XYZ file of C-alpha atoms in Angstrom:
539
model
C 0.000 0.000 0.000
C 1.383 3.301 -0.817
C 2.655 5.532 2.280
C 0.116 8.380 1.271
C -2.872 5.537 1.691
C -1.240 4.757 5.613
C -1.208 8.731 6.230
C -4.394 9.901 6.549
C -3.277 13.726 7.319
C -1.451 13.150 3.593
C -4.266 10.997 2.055
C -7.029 14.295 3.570
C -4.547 16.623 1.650
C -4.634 14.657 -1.513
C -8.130 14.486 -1.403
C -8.855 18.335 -0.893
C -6.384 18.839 -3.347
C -8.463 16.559 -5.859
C -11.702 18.537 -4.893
C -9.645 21.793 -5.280
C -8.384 21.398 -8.677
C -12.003 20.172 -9.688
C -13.775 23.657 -8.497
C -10.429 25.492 -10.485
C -10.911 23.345 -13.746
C -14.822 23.867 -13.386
C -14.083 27.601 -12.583
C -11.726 28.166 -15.527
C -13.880 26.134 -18.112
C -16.674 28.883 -17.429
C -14.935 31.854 -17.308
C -13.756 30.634 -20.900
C -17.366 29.928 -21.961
C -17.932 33.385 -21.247
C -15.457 34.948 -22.854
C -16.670 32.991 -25.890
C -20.353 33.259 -25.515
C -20.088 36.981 -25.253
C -18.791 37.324 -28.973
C -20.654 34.353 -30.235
C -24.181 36.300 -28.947
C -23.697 39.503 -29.675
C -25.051 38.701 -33.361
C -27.435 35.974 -34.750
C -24.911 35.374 -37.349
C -21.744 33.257 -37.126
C -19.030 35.005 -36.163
C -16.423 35.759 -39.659
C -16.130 33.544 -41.603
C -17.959 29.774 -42.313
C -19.580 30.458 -45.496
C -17.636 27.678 -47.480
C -18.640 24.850 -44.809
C -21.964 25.872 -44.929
C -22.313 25.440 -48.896
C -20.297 22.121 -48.348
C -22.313 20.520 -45.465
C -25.394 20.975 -47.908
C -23.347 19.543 -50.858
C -22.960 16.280 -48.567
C -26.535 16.340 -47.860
C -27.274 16.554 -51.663
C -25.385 13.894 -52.452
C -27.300 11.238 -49.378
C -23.593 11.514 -47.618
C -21.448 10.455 -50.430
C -18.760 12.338 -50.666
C -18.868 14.980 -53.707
C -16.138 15.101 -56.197
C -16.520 18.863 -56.506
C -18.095 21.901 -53.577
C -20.589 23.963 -55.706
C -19.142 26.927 -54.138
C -18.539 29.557 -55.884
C -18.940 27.691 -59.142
C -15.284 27.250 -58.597
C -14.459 23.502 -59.199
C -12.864 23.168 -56.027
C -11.996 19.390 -54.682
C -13.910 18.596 -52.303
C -10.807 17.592 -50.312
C -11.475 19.290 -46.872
C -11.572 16.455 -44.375
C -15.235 15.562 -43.945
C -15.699 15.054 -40.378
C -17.273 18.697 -39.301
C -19.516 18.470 -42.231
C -20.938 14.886 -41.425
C -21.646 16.023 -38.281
C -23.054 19.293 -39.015
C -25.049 17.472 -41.831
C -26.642 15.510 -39.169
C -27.320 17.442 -36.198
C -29.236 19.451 -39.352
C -31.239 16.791 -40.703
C -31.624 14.333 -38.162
C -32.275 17.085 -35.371
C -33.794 19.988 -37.210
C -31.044 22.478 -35.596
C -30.386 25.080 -38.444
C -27.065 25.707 -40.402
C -26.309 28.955 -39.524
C -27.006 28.160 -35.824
C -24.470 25.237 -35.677
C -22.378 27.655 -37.272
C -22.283 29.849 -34.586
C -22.761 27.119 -31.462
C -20.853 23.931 -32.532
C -17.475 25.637 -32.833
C -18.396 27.398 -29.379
C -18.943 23.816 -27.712
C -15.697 22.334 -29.000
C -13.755 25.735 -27.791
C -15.327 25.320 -24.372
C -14.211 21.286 -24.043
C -10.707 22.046 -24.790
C -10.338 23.936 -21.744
C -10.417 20.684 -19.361
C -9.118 18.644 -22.099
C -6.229 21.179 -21.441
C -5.936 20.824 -18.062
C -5.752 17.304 -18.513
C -2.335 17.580 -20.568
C -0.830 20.100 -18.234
C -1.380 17.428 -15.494
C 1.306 15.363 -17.953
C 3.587 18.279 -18.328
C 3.808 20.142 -14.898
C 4.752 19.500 -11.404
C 2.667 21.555 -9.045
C -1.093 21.502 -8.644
C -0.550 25.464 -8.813
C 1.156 25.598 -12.188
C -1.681 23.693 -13.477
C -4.088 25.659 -11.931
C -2.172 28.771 -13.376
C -1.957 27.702 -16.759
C -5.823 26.743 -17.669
C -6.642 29.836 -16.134
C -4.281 31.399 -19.025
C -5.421 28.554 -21.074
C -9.297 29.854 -20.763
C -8.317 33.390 -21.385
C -5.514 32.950 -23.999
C -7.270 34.310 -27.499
C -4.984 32.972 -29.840
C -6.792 30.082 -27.763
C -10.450 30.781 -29.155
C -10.170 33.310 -31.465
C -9.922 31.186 -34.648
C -11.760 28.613 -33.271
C -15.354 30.156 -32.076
C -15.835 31.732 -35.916
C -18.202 30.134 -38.206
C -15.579 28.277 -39.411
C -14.071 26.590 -36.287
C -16.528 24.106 -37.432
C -13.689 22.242 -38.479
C -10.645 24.018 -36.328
C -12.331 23.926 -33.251
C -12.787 20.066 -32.573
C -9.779 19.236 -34.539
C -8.160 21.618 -31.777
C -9.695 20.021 -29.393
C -8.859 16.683 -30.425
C -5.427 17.744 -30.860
C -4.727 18.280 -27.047
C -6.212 14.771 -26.669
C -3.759 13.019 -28.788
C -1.176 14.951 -27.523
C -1.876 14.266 -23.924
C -2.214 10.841 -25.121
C 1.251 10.173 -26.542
C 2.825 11.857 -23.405
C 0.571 9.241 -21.492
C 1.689 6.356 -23.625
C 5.543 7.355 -23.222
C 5.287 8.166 -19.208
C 3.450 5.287 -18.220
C 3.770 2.611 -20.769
C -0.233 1.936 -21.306
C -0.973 0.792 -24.451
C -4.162 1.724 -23.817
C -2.990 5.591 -23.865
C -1.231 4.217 -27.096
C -4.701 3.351 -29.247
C -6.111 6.827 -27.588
C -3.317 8.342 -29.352
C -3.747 6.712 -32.528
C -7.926 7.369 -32.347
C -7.595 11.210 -31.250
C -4.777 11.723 -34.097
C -7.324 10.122 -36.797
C -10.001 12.325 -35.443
C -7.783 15.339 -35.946
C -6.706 14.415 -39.438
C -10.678 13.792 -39.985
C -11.209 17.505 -38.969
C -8.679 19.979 -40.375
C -5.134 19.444 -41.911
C -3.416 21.523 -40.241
C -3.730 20.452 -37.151
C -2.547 17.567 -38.605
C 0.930 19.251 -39.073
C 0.924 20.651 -35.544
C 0.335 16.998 -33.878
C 3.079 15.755 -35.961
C 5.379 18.078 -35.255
C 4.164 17.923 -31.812
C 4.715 13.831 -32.005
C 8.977 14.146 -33.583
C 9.593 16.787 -30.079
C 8.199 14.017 -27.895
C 10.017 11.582 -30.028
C 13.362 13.833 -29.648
C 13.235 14.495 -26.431
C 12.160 11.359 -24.726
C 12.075 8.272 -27.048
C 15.617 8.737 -29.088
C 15.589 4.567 -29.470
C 14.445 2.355 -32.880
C 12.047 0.698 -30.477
C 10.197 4.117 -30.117
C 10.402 5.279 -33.644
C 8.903 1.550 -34.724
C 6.128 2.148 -32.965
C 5.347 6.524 -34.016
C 5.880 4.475 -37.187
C 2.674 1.815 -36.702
C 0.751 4.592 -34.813
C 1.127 6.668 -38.180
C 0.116 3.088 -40.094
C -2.687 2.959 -38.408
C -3.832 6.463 -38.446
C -3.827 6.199 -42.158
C -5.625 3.126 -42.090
C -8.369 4.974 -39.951
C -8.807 7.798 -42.029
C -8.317 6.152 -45.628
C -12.012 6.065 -46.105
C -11.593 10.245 -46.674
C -8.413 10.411 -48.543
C -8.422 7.181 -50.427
C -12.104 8.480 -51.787
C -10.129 11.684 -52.509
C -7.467 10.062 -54.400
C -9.328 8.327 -56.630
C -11.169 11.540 -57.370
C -8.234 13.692 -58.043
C -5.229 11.936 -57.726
C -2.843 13.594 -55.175
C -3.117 17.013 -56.839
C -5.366 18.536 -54.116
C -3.221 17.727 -51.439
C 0.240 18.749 -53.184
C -1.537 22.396 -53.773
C -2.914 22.514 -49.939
C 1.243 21.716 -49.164
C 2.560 24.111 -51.124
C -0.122 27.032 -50.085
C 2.263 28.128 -47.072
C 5.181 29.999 -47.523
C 8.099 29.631 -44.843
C 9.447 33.532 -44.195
C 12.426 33.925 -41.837
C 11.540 37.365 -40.644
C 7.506 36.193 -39.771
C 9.432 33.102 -37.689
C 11.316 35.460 -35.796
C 8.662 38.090 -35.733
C 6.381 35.111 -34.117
C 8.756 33.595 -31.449
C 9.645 37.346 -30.517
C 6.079 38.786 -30.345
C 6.881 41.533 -32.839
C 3.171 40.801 -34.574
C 0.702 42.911 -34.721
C -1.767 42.119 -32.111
C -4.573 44.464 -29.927
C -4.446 42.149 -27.055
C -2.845 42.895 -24.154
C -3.667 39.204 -22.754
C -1.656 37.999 -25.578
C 1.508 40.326 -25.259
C 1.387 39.500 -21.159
C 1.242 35.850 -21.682
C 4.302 35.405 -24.289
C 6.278 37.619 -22.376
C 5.470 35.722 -19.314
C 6.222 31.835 -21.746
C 9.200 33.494 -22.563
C 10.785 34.085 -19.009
C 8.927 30.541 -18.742
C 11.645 29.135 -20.840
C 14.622 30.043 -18.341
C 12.638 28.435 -15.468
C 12.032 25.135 -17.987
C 15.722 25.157 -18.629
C 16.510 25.808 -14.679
C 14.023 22.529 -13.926
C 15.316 20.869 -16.807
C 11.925 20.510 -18.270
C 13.303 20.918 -22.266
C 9.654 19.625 -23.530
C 8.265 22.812 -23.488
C 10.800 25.157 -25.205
C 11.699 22.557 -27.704
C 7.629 22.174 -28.271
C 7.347 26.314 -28.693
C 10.557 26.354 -31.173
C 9.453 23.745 -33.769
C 6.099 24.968 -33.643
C 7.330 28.684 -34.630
C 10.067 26.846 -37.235
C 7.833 24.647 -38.747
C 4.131 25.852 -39.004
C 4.932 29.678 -39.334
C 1.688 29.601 -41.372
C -0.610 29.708 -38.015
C 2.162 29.390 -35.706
C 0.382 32.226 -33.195
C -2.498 29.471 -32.874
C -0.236 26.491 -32.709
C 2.256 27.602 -30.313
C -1.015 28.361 -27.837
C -0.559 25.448 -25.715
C 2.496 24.931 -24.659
C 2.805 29.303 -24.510
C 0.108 28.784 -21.792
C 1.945 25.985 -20.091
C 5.240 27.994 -19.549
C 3.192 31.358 -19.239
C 1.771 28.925 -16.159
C 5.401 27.940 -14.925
C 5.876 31.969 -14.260
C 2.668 32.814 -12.876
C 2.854 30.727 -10.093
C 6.336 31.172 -9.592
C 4.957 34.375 -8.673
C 2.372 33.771 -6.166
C 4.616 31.657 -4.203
C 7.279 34.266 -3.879
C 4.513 36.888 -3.624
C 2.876 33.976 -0.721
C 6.446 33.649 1.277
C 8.660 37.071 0.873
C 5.910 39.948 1.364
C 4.949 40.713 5.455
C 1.461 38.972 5.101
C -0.457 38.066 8.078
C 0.280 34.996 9.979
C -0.633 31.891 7.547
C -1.474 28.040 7.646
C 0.817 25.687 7.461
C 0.507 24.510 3.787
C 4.383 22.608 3.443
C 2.415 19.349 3.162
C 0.782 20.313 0.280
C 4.045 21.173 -1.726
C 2.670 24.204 -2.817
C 3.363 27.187 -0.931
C 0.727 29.464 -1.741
C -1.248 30.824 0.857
C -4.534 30.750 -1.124
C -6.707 31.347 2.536
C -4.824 35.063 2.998
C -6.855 37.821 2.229
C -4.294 39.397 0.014
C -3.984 36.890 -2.181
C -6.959 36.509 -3.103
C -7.289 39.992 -3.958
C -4.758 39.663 -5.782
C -6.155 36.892 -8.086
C -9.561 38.516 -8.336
C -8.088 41.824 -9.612
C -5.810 39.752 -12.196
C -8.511 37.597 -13.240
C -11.095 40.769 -13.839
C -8.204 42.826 -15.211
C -7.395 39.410 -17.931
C -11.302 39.249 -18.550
C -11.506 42.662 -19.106
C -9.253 42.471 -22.006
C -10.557 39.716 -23.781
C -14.014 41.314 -24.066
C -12.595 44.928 -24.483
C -10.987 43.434 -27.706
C -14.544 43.470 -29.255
C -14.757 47.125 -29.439
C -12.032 47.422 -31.272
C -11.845 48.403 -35.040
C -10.890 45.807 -37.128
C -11.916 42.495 -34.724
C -11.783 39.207 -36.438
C -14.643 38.140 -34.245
C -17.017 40.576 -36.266
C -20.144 38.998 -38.539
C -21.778 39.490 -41.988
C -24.060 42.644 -41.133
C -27.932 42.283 -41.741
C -27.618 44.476 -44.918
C -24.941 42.203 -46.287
C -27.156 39.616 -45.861
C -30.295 41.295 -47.701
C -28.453 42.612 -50.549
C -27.140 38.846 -50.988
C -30.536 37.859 -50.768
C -31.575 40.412 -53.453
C -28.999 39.290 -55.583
C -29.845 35.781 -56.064
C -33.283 37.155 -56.846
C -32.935 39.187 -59.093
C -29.648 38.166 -61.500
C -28.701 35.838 -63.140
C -27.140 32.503 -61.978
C -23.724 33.220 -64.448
C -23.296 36.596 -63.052
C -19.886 37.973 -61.952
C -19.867 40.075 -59.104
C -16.605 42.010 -58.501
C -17.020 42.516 -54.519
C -15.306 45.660 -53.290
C -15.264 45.511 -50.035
C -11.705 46.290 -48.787
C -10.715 43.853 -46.259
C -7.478 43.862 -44.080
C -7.181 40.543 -45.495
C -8.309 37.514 -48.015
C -8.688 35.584 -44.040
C -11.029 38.183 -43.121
C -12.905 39.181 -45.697
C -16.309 38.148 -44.518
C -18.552 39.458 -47.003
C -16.017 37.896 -49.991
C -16.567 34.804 -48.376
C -20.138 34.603 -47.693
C -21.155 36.060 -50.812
C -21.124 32.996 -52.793
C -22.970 31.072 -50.373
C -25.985 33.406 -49.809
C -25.821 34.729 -53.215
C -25.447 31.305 -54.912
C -23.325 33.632 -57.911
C -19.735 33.931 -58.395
C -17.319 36.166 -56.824
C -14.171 37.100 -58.644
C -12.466 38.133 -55.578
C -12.694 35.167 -52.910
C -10.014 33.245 -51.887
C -11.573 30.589 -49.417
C -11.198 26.734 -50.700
C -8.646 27.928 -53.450
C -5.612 26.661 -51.550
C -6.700 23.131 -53.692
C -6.635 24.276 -56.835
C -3.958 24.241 -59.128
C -1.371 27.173 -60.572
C -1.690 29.277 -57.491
C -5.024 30.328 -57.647
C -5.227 30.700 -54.037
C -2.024 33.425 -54.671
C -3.310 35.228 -57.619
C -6.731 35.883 -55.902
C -5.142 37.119 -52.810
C -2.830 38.951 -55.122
C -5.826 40.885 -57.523
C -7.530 41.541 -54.178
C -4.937 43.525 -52.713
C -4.610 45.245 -56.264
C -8.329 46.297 -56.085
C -8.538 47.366 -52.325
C -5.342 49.707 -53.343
C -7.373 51.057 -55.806
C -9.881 52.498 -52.836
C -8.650 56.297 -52.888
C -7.076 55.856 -56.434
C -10.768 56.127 -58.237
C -12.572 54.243 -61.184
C -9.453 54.845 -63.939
C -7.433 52.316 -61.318
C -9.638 49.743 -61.280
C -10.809 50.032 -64.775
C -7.265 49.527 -65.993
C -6.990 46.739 -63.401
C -9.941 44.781 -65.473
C -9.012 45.486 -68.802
C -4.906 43.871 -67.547
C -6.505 41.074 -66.171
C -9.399 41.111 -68.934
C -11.689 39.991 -66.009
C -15.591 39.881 -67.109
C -17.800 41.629 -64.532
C -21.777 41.632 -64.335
C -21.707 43.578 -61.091
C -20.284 45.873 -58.485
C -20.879 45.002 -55.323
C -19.587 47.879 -53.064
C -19.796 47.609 -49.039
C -18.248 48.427 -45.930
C -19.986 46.208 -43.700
C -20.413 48.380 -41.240
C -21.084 47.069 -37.740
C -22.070 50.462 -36.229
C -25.406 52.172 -35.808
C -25.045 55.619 -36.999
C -24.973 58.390 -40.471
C -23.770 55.622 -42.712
C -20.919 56.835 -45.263
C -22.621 58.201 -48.947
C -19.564 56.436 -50.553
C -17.090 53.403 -49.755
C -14.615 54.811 -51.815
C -13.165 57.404 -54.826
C -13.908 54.358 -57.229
C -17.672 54.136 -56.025
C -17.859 57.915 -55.469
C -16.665 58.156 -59.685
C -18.953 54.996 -60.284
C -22.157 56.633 -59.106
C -21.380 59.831 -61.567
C -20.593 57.814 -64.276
C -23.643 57.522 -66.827
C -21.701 54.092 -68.092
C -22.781 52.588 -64.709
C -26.555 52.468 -63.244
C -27.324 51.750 -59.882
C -29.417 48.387 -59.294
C -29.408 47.571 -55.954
C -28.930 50.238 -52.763
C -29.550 49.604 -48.741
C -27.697 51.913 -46.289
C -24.192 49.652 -46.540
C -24.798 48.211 -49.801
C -24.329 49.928 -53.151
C -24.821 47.456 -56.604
C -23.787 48.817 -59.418
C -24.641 47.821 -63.572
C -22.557 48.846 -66.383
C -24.833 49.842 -68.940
């Protein structure tokens, strides 16, 4: 029997500290659910973007759960290569329960964003020492945004429980190579197919996440033999998808998804020095707080962590601020509670328990320390929701007037129209109304990006490219983008001209010069208008 089970002072401890870490898990799993709930409801649309997965899921549905050779979005001709997962399920809840598209759009990725938080803690268990650095780092964890940011948008449909499923796997291997279970072993091998199921990418982070562990604590043939049959049998798992794929399309889609990325020296170093743009000041606080994190890995000789953080920034610099989340919040943990115990020991506090039993010592009964917490955890909250106030927020929708001129649209043209959507976006990743436009409009947009990354020839590039060439065109008038059509001897029905504006108030007359020349111009006539949405005809 183990000494703790003949000590029932120890085994009281141990049990408290159980109970404890429950009401911290449970604590931190609904502040996060907060956080996220008060973006996802402060619209009855899904949050950015999800207008591709939405077309899709009803392309599986149309085809009795087959999988489709082709998405019908955006008349396109783009494989229908995604992994299917999301959309199965989405498919289902919808026609099995009755629970509408767009509101599985908004809730689904929510729900999956939520469970990652104890699926979190659950890893961290693996990875650190002290019941307090735990606690520490899904409180970080919860309020991270890189976190939830991607993942609570219309479409985390697919990034959200492939997230989720991620930290699974992971915390499954480290099970497998700690303990020797073989039952943590096939865990690993069914999480990692469930990731691969859901989203690519994430794909790419778990391996890379797999070769550190491999590195760092299984350097031996016997341990690369059997990474080796786990991979073996994840393809087996998951051949179903890509073997249907294949035989579709050959290996083409999946080359062009590869070679969408593009490694950039400066954006790696940008990334593991926090010299990106961000308007969080969560985010800044917790890297700076991973990277001091580092030196106290190093000093407990704890090189899983860094090692983790460095190939993640090396090797997926596409989305490495999202990938290097976890183990960011693990060491951003190490310092935090660092902290409290030399805040806890070295400042004149009142007379406090005795806690040395417990390993930890953190005087979490003094007063002042739990001031403390409370102000840090209001102050942390604070920023996460101030962040929606913000010009510019990712986690902004498709306004109401978006939606109704779409709505007009596929009304009232015709189904081969070409709409040139002006809409100047900071970005091809955030252009909402690009991206839902062929969805709600059911007509083609010459300007969106989303599900290119499959085609051939760099589509995927030359869209991003000739929408950056037309937003630059914003204050340079109707002679810029004219001369922009006639080089690229593009055919356009339409001009579809918005800001999507997301506050009440005097709207703008114009978006732009090139609208502002447009409307003056007896060449063009004006079809469609609503107080953010301006169609234009040429005659």
């Amino acid at each position: 029997m183990k000494k703790t089970e003949n000590d029932p002072v120890k085994k009281s401890i141990s049990n408290n500290s159980q109970r404890t870490m429950v009401v911290v898990v449970s604590l931190a799993t609904l502040i996060g659910a907060f956080i996220r709930l008060f973006y996802v409801l402060q619209s009855d649309f899904p949050l950015n973007d999800g207008g591709m997965f939405y077309t899709m899921i009803k392309d599986l549905q149309a085809a009795n759960y087959h999988l489709p050779a082709f998405t019908s979005y955006n008349q396109a001709a783009i494989p229908f290569a995604y992994p299917p997962l999301p959309f199965y399920l989405g498919g289902v809840l919808n026609s099995w329960f009755g629970i509408d598209l767009i509101q599985l759009l908004r809730f689904l990725p929510l729900v999956f964003s939520v469970l990652s938080i104890p699926a979190f803690y659950w890893l961290a268990k693996m990875v650190l020492k002290t019941d307090v650095q735990r606690g520490a780092a899904v409180f970080i964890f919860a309020l991270f945004s890189p976190v939830y940011t991607w993942q609570i948008m219309g479409g985390g449909l697919t990034r959200s429980p492939a997230f989720f499923f991620m930290i699974l796997a992971f915390g499954a291997c480290l099970s497998w190579v700690k303990q020797h279970k073989w039952s943590a072993f096939i865990w690993m091998i069914i999480f990692t197919a469930l990731t691969t199921l859901c989203h690519l990418e994430m794909l790419w982070m778990l391996a890379i996440s797999f070769l550190v562990i491999f590195f760092v604590s299984q350097r031996t043939w016997k341990g690369f033999g059997q990474f080796l049959l786990a991979a073996v049998a994840v393809l087996l798992l998951t051949s179903p998808w890509w073997g249907t794929v294949i035989a579709l399309h050959g290996l083409s889609p999946f080359i062009q998804a590869m070679n969408n990325g593009a490694f950039n020296i400066l954006r790696v170093f940008a990334s593991l020095f926090f010299l990106t743009s961000t308007q969080d000041l969560n985010q800044i606080l917790f890297q700076l707080l991973a990277l001091v994190g580092v030196f106290l890995a190093f000093r407990e000789r704890n090189w899983l962590l860094p090692a983790w953080w460095l190939a993640l920034v090396l090797f997926d610099p596409r989305s490495s601020q999202r990938s290097v989340a976890v183990p960011v919040a693990l060491l951003a943990g190490l310092v935090l509670a660092q902290w409290l115990e030399w805040v806890s020991t070295h400042l004149p506090w009142r007379k406090r328990v005795n806690i040395s039993l417990l390993d930890q010592p953190v005087d979490f009964s003094n007063g002042w320390i739990k001031l403390i917490l409370t102000v840090l955890l209001f102050s942390f909250m604070l920023n996460d929701t101030i962040g929606f106030y913000t010009s510019g927020s990712l986690l902004s929708n498709l306004n109401k007037e978006n939606r109704a001129a779409m709505q007009w649209v596929k009304q009232n043209t015709s189904s081969e129209s070409q709409f040139l959507v002006i809409d100047f976006p900071g970005g091809w990743y955030d252009d909402r109304v690009g991206e839902w436009f062929p969805t709600l409009s059911e007509r083609i947009s010459i300007l969106t990006a989303q599900g290119q990354e499959w085609l051939p020839e760099n589509k995927q590039l030359k869209t991003v490219t000739a929408l950056g060439e037309v937003s630059a065109c914003q204050l340079n008038g109707l002679d810029c983008l004219t001369a922009w059509i006639n080089k690229n001897q593009v055919q356009v029905n339409y001009f579809y001209f918005t800001l999507n504006t997301q506050q009440s108030g005097k709207p703008l007359k114009y978006t732009s010069v090139i609208e502002a020349q447009m409307a003056n111009d007896s060449a063009y006539q004006l079809a469609y208008s609503n107080s953010d949405v301006k169609i234009y005809k040429k005659k």
